[in-house]
mmCIF file of C-alpha atoms and ligand atoms in Angstrom:
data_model
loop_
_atom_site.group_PDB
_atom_site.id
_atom_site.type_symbol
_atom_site.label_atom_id
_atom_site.label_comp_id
_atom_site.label_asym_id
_atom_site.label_seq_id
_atom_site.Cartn_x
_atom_site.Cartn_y
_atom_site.Cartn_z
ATOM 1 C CA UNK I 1 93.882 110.173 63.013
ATOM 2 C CA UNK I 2 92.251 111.198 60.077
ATOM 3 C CA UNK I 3 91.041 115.015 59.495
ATOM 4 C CA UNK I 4 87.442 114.103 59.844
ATOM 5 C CA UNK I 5 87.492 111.677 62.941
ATOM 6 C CA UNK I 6 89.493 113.852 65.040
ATOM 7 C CA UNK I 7 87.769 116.208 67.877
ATOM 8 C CA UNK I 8 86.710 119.577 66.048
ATOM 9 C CA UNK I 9 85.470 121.239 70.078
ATOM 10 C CA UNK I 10 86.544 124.336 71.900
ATOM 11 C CA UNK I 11 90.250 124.227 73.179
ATOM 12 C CA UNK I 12 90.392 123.889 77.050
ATOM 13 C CA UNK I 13 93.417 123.503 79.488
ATOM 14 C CA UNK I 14 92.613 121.314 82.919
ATOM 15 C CA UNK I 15 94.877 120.197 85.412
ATOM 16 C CA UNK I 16 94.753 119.001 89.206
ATOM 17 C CA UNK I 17 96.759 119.006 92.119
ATOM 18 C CA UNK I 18 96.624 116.642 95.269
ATOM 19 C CA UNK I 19 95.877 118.293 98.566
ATOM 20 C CA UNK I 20 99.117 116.299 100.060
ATOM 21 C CA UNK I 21 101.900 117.486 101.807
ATOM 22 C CA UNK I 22 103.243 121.279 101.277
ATOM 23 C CA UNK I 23 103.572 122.752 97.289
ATOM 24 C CA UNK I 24 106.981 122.994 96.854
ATOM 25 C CA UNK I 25 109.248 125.060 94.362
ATOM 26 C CA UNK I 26 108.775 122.043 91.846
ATOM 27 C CA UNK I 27 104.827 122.056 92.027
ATOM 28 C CA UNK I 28 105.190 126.480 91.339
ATOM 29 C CA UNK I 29 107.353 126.012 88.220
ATOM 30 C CA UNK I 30 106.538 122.946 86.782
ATOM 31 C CA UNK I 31 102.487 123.096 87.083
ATOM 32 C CA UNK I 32 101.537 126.834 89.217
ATOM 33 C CA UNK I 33 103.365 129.151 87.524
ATOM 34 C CA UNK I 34 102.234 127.952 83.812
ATOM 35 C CA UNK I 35 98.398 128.040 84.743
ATOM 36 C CA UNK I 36 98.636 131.424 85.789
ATOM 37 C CA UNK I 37 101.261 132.287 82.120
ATOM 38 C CA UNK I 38 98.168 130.182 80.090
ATOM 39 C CA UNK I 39 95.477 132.434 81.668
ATOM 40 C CA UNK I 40 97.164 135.160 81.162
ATOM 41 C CA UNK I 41 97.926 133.928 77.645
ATOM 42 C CA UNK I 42 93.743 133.796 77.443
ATOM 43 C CA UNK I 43 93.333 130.149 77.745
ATOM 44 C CA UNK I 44 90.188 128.606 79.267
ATOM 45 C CA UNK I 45 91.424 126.861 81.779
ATOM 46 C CA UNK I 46 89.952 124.515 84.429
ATOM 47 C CA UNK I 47 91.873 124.057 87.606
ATOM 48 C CA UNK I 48 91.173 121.344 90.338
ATOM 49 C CA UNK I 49 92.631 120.171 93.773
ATOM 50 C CA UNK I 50 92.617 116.607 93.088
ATOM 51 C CA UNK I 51 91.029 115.302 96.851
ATOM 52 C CA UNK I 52 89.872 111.969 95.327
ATOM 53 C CA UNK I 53 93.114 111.068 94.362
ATOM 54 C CA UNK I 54 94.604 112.413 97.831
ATOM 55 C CA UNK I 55 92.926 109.152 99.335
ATOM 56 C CA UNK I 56 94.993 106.604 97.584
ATOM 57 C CA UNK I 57 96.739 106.494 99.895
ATOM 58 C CA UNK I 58 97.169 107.059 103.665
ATOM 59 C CA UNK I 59 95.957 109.772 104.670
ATOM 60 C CA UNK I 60 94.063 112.037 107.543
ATOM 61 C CA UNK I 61 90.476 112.831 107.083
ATOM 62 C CA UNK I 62 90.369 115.259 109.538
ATOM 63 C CA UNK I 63 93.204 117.220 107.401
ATOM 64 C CA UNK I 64 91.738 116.787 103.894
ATOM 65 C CA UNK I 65 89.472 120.338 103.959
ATOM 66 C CA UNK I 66 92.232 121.929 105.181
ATOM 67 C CA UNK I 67 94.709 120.792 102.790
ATOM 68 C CA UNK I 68 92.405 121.195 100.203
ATOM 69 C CA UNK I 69 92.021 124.992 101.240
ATOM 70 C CA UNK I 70 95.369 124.907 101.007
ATOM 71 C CA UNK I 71 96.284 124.463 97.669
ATOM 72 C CA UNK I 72 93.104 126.499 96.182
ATOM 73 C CA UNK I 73 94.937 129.405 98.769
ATOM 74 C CA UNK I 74 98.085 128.302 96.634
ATOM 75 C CA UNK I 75 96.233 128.728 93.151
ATOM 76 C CA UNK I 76 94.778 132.298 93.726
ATOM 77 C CA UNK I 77 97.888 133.259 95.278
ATOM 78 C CA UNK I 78 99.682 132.532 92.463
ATOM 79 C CA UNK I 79 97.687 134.750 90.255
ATOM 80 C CA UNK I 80 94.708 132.523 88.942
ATOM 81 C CA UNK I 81 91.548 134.560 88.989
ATOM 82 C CA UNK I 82 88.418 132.478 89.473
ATOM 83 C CA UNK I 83 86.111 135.243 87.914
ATOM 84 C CA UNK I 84 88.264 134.181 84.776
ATOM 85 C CA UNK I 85 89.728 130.720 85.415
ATOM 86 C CA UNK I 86 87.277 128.031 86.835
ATOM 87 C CA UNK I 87 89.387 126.692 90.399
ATOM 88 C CA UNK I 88 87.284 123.986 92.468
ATOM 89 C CA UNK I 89 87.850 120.342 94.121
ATOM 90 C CA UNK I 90 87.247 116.996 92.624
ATOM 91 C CA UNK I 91 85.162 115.827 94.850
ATOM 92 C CA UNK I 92 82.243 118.323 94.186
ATOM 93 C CA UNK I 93 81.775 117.319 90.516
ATOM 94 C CA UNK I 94 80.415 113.921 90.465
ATOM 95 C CA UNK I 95 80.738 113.488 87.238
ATOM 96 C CA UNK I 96 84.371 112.793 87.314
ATOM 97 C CA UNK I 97 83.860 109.791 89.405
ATOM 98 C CA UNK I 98 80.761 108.669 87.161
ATOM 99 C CA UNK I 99 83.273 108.715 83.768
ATOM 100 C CA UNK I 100 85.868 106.920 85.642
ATOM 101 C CA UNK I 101 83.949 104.111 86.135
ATOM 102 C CA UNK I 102 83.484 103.872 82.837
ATOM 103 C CA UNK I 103 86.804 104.294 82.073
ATOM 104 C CA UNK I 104 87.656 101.747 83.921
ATOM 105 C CA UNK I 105 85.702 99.341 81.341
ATOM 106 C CA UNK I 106 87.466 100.986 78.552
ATOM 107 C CA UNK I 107 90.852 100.545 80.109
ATOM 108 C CA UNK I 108 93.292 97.471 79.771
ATOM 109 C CA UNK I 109 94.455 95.914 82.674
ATOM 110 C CA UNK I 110 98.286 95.695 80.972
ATOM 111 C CA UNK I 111 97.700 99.611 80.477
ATOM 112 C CA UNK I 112 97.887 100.158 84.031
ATOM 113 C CA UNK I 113 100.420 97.618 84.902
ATOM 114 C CA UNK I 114 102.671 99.606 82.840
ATOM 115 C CA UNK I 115 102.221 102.779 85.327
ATOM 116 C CA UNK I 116 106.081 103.599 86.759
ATOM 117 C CA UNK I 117 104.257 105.725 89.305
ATOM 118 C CA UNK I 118 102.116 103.318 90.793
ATOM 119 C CA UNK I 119 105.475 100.968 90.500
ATOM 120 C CA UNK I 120 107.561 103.677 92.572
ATOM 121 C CA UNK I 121 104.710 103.746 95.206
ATOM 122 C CA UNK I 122 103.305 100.552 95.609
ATOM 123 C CA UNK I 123 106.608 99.001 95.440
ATOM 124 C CA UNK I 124 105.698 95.124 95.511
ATOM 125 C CA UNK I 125 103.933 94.938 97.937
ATOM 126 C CA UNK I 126 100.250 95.003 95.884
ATOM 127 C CA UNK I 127 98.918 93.286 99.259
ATOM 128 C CA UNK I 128 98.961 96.471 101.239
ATOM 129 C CA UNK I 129 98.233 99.541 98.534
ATOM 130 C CA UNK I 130 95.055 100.377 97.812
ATOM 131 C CA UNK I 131 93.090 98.781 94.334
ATOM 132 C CA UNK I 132 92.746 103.224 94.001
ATOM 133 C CA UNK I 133 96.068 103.865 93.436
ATOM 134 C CA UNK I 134 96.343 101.698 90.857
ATOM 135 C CA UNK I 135 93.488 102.822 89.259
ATOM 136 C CA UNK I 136 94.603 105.959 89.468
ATOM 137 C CA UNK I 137 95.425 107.508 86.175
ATOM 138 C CA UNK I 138 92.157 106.494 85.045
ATOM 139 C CA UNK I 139 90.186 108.885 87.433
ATOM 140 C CA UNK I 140 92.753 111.092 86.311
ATOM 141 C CA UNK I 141 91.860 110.561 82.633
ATOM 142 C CA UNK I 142 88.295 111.459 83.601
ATOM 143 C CA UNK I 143 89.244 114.418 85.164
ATOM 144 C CA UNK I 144 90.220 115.608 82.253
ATOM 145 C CA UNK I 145 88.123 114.549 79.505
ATOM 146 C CA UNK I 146 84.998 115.386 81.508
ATOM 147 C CA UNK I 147 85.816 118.521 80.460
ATOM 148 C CA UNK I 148 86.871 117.493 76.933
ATOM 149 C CA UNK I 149 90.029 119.155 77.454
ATOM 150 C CA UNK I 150 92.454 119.316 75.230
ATOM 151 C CA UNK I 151 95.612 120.244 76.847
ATOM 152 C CA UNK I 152 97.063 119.523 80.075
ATOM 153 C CA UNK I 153 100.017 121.685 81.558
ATOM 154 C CA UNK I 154 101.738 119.441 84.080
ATOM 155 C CA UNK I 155 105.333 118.534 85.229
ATOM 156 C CA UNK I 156 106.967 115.674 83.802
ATOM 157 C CA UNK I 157 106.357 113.015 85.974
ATOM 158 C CA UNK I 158 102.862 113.362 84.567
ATOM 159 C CA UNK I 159 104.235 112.216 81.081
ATOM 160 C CA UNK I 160 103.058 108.848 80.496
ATOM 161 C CA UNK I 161 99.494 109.682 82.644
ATOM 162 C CA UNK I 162 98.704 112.014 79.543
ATOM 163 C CA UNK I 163 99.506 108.921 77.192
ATOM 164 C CA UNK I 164 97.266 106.187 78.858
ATOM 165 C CA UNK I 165 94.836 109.487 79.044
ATOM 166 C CA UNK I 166 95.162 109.651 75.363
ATOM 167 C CA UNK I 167 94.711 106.048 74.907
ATOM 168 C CA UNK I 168 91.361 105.900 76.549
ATOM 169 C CA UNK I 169 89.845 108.521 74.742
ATOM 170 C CA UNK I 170 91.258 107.387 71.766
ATOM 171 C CA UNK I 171 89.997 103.214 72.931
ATOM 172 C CA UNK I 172 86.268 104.718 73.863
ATOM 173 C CA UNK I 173 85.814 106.798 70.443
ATOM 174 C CA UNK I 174 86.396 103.567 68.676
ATOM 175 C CA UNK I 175 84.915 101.338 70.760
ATOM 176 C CA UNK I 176 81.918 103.166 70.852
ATOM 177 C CA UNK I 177 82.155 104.500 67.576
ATOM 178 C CA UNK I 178 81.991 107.732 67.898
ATOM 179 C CA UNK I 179 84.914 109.373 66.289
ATOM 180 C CA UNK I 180 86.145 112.848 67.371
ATOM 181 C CA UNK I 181 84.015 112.551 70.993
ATOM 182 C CA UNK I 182 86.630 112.945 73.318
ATOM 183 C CA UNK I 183 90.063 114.914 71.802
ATOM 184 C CA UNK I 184 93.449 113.026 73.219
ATOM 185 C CA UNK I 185 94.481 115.535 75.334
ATOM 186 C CA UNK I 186 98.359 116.936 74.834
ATOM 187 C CA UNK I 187 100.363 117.611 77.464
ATOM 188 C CA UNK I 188 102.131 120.968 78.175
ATOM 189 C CA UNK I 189 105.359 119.635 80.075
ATOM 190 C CA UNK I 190 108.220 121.611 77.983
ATOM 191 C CA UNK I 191 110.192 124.437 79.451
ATOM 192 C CA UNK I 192 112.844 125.040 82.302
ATOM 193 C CA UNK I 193 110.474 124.043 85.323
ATOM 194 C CA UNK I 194 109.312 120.683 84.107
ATOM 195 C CA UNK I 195 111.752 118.530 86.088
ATOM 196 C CA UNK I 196 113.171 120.714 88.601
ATOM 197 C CA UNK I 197 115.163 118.434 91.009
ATOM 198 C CA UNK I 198 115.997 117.375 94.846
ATOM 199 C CA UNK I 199 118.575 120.087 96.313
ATOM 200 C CA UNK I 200 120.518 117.441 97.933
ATOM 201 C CA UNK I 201 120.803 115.138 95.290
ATOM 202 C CA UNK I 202 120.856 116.644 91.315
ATOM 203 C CA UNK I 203 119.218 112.961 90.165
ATOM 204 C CA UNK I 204 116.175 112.815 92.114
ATOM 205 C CA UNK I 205 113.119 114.915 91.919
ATOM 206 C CA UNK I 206 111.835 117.555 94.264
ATOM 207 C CA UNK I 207 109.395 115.941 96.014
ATOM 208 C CA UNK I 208 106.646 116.574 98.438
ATOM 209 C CA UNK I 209 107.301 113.052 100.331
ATOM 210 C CA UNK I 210 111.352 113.291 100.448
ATOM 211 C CA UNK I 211 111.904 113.585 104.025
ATOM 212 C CA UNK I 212 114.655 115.911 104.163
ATOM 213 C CA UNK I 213 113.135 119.837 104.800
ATOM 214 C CA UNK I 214 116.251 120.693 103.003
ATOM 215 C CA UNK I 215 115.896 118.984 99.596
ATOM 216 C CA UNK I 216 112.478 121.583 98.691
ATOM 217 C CA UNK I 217 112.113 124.714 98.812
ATOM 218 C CA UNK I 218 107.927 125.210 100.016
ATOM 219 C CA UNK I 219 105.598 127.903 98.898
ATOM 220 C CA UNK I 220 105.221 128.590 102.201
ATOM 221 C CA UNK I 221 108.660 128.853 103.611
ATOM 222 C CA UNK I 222 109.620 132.521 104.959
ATOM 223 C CA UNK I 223 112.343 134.511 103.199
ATOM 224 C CA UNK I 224 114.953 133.298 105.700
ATOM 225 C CA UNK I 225 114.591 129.837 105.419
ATOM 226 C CA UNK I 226 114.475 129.838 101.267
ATOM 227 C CA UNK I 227 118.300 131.412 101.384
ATOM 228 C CA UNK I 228 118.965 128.932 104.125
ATOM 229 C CA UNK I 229 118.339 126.355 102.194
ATOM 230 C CA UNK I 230 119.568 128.117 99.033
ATOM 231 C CA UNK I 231 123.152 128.386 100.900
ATOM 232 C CA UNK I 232 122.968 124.700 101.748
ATOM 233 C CA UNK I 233 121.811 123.128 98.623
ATOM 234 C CA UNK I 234 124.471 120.761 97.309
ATOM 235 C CA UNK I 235 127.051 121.617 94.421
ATOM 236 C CA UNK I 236 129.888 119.616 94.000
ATOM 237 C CA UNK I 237 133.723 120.061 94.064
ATOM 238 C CA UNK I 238 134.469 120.752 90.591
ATOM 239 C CA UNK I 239 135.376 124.237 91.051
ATOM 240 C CA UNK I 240 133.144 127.335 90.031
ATOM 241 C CA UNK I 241 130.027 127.537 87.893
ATOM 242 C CA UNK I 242 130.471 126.044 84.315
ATOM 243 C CA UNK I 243 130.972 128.505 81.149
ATOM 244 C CA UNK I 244 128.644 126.601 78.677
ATOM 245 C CA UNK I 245 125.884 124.285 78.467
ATOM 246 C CA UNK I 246 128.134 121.606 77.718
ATOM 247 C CA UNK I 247 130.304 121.948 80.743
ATOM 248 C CA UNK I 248 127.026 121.860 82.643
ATOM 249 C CA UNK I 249 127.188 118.125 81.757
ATOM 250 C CA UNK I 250 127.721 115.423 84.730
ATOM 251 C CA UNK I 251 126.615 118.639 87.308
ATOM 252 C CA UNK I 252 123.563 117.609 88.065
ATOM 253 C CA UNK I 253 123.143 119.600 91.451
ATOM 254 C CA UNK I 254 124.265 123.035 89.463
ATOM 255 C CA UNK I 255 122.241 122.148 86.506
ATOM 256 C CA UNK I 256 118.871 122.223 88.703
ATOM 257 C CA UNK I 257 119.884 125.577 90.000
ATOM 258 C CA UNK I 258 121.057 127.187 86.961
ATOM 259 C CA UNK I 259 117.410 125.673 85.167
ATOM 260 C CA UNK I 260 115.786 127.129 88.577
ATOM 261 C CA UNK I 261 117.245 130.212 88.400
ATOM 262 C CA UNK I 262 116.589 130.620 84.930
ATOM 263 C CA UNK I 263 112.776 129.052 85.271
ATOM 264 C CA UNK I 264 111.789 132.338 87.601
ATOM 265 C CA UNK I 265 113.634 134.884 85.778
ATOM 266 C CA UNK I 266 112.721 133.889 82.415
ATOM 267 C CA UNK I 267 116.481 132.887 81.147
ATOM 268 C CA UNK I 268 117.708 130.046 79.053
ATOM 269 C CA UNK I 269 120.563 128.165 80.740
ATOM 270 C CA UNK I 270 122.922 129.933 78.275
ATOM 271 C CA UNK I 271 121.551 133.682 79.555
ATOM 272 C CA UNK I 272 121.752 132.690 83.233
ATOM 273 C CA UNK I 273 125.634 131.189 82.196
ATOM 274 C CA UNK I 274 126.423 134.223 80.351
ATOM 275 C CA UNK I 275 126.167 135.910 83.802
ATOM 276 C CA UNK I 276 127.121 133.488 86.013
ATOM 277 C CA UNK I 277 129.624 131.193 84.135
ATOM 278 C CA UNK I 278 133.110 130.985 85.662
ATOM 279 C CA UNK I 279 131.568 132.836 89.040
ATOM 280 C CA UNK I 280 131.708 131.142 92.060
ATOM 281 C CA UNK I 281 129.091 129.734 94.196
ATOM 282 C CA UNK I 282 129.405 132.124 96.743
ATOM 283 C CA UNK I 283 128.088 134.291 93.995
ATOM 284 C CA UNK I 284 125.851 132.487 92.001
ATOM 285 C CA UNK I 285 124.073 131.183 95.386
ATOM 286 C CA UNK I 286 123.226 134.723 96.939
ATOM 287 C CA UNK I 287 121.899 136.046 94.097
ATOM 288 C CA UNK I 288 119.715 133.346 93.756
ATOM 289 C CA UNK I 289 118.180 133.418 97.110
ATOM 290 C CA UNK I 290 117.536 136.896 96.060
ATOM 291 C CA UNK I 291 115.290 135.877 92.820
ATOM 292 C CA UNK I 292 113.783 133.041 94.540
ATOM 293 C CA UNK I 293 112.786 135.518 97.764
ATOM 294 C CA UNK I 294 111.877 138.107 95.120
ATOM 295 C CA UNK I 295 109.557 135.587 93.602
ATOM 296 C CA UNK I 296 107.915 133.408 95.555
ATOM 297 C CA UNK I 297 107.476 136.008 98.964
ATOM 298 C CA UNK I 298 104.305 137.654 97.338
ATOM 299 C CA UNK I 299 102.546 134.495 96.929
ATOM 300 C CA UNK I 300 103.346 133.596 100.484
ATOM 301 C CA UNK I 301 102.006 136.555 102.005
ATOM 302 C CA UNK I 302 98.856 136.354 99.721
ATOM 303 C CA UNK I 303 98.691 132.751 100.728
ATOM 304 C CA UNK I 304 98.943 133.561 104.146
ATOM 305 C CA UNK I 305 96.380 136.062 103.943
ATOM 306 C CA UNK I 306 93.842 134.023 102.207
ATOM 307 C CA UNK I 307 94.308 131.068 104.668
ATOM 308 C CA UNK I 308 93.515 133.892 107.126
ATOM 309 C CA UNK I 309 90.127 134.130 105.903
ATOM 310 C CA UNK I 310 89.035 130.595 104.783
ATOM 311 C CA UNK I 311 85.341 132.518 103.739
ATOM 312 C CA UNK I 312 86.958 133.910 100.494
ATOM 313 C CA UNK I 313 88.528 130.516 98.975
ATOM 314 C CA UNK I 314 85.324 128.443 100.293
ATOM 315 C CA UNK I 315 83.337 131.213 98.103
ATOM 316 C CA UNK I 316 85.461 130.472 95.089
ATOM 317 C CA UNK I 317 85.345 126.751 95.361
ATOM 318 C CA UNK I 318 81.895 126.961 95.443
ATOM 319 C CA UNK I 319 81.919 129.166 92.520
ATOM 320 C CA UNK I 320 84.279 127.047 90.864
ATOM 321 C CA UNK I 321 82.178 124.198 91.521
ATOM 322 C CA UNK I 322 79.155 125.343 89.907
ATOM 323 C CA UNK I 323 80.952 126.673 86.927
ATOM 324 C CA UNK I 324 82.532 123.219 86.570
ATOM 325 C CA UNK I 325 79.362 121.362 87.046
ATOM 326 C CA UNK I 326 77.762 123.408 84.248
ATOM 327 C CA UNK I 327 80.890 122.448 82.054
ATOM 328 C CA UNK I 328 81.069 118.365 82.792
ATOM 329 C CA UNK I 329 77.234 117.543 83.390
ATOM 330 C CA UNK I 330 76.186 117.861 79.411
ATOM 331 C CA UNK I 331 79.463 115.751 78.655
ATOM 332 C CA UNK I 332 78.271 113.070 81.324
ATOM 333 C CA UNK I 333 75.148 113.312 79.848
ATOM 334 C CA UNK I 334 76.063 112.395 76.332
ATOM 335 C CA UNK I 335 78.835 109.537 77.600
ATOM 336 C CA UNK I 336 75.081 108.075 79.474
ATOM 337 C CA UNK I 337 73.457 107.678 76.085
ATOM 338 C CA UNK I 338 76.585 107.106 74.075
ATOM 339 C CA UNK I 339 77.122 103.758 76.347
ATOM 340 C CA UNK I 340 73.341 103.040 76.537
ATOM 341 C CA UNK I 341 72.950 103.772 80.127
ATOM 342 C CA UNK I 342 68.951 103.631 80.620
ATOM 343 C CA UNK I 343 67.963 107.349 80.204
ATOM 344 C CA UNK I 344 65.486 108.756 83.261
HETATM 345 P P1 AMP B 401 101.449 116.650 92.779
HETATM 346 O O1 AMP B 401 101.995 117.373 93.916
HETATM 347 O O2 AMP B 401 102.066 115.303 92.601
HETATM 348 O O3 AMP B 401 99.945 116.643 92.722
HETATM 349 O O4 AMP B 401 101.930 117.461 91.513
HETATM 350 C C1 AMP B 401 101.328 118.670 91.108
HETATM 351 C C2 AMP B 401 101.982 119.178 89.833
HETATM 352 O O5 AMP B 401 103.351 119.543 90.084
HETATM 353 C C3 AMP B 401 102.033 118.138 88.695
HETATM 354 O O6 AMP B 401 101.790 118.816 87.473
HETATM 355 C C4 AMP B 401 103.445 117.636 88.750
HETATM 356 O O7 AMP B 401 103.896 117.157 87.494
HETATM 357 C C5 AMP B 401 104.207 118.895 89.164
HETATM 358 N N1 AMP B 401 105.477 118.556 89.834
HETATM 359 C C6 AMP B 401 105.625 117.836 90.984
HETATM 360 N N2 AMP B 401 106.938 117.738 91.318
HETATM 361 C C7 AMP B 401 107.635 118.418 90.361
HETATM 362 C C8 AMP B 401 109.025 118.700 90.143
HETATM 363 N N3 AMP B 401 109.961 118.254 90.981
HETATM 364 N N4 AMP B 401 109.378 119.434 89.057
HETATM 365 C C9 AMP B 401 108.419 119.893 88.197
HETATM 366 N N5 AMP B 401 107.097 119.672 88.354
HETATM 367 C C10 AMP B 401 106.693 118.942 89.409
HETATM 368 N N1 LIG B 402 98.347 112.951 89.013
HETATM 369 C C1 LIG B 402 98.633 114.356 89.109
HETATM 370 C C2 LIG B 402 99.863 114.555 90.014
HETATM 371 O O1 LIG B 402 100.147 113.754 90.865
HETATM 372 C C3 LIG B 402 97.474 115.139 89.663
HETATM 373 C C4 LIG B 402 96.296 115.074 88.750
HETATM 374 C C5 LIG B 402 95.115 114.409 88.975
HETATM 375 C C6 LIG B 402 96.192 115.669 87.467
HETATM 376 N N2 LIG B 402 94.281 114.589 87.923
HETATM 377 C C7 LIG B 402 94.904 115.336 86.992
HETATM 378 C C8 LIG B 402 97.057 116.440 86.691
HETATM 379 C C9 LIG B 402 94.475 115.747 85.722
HETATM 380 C C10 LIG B 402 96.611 116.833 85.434
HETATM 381 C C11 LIG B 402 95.340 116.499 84.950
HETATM 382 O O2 LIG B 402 100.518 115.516 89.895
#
């Protein structure tokens, strides 16, 4: 992109989480934890529990609000402020729905095809998912450049979204010539929580669906059961913990707990090896239970305390909402004329 085509607009971080399933350890460091370091680093930031997407797949209604609650609970918890960051849910903004659509007639159909997420979930058989989850990454890539954000902090699975995000903003500048209108949003995936993995198995990703308890550690687990499953997690029979980096090599399983360690106390691998290296697990493990206790039991009493009184987060949301609306609505308005939409 040339110096004068490319978007010259405020700076703006947004990102989204689904209101599925529990947040887990990997959702805190790989997505939580940097909104709250970005705020704190002064970023405007726009924060959103992603309930449209939720439905792609099967789902209870009668959950949804709940969840939802949940993971806005999770958000302020974790230290974002909504009198500084805006925090709300998809599904109030219409707008985000409105510049999908028109996404969607910007977007390739090979674009999508290409999507290793919609792959992993819909499997083959295309008969039985929903024509939503394949479509997506493109609500997704309205979500964000309704805002005309221009960086995303996210965990890695979320790599090649933010490309096909880029690609549509990039597709609907030319295509409608209008260079510079939406920026291509960069992703903020780097650092030690980006990928944190599975505790019983060191290949696969933490995930909210896995349906072993003991493979995630969850925001909202007590103290007790975090070193529970801390003492449990899987190591391997190579003897104690590795000296370098290097020996770290072919250890998955002690790789993701030296990265984890180091992710919540603010180490490279080297610095958490430097203390740890050539100690054994019996060692390594207790101390971080400790951390990880240390860490995370704050937000779960805060949690706790918020989903105590629902009234507070609802207020928020609505806040948030409002704030959000204010934010997207001119950009809607300007995408309406910029495609020729009739004008009322
Ligand atoms: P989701 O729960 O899929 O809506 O994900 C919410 C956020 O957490 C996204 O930014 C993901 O990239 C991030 N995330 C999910 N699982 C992990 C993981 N195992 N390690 C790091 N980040 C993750
Ligand atoms: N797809 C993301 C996930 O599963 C959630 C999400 C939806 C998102 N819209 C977004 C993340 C916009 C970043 C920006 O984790």
């Amino acid at each position: 992109m040339t110096e004068q085509t490319a978007y010259s607009g405020p700076q703006r971080i947004f990102s989204g989480i689904q209101p599925t399933g529990n947040l887990h350890l990997g959702n805190y460091l790989g997505a939580l934890k940097k909104f709250v370091d970005l705020q704190t680093d002064g970023w405007d930031g726009v924060y959103c529990v992603v309930d449209q997407h939720a439905i792609t797949m099967p789902y209870s209604p009668a959950e949804l609000p709940d969840q939802t609650r949940q993971i806005a609970a999770a958000m302020m918890a974790c230290g974002l402020d909504p009198d500084v960051s805006i925090i709300f849910v998809q599904s109030s903004v219409r707008a985000h729905t409105e510049l999908a659509w028109v996404f969607n007639c910007v977007t390739r159909m090979g674009w999508l095809e290409k999507m290793t997420q919609f792959k992993d979930k819909g499997g083959d058989n295309s008969e039985r998912v929903s024509v939503g989850l394949f479509d997506y990454p493109v609500l997704q890539a309205a979500d964000i450049l309704v805002y005309k954000a221009t960086h995303v902090p996210v965990g890695e699975d979320q790599k090649q979204h933010l490309e096909l995000s880029r690609n549509i903003a990039a597709r609907f500048n030319q295509q409608f010539d209008v260079p510079g209108f939406f920026p291509e949003p960069e992703g903020l995936i780097e650092g030690p929580g980006a990928r944190i993995m599975s505790l019983k198995d060191g290949t696969k990703k933490m995930s909210k669906s896995d349906p072993a308890e003991t493979s995630r550690i969850n925001l909202i687990d007590d103290a007790d059961t975090i070193a529970k499953k801390i003492k449990k997690a899987k190591t391997d029979t190579l003897g104690d913990m590795p000296v370098t980096v290097e020996e770290m090599e072919g250890r998955p399983e002690v790789a993701n707990l030296v990265g984890i360690y180091g992710a919540m106390a603010g180490l490279s691998d080297e610095q958490v090896l430097a203390e740890y290296g050539g100690k054994g697990f019996g060692t390594f493990k207790p101390a971080l239970a400790e951390l990880a206790v240390d860490h995370l039991s704050p937000i779960t009493t805060r949690m706790r305390e918020l989903m105590n009184d629902p009234a507070e987060i609802d207020a928020a949301l609505a806040k948030g909402a409002a704030k959000a609306n204010a934010v997207a609505e001119p950009i809607i308005e300007e995408v309406r004329r910029v495609v020729g939409f009739w004008q009322v």
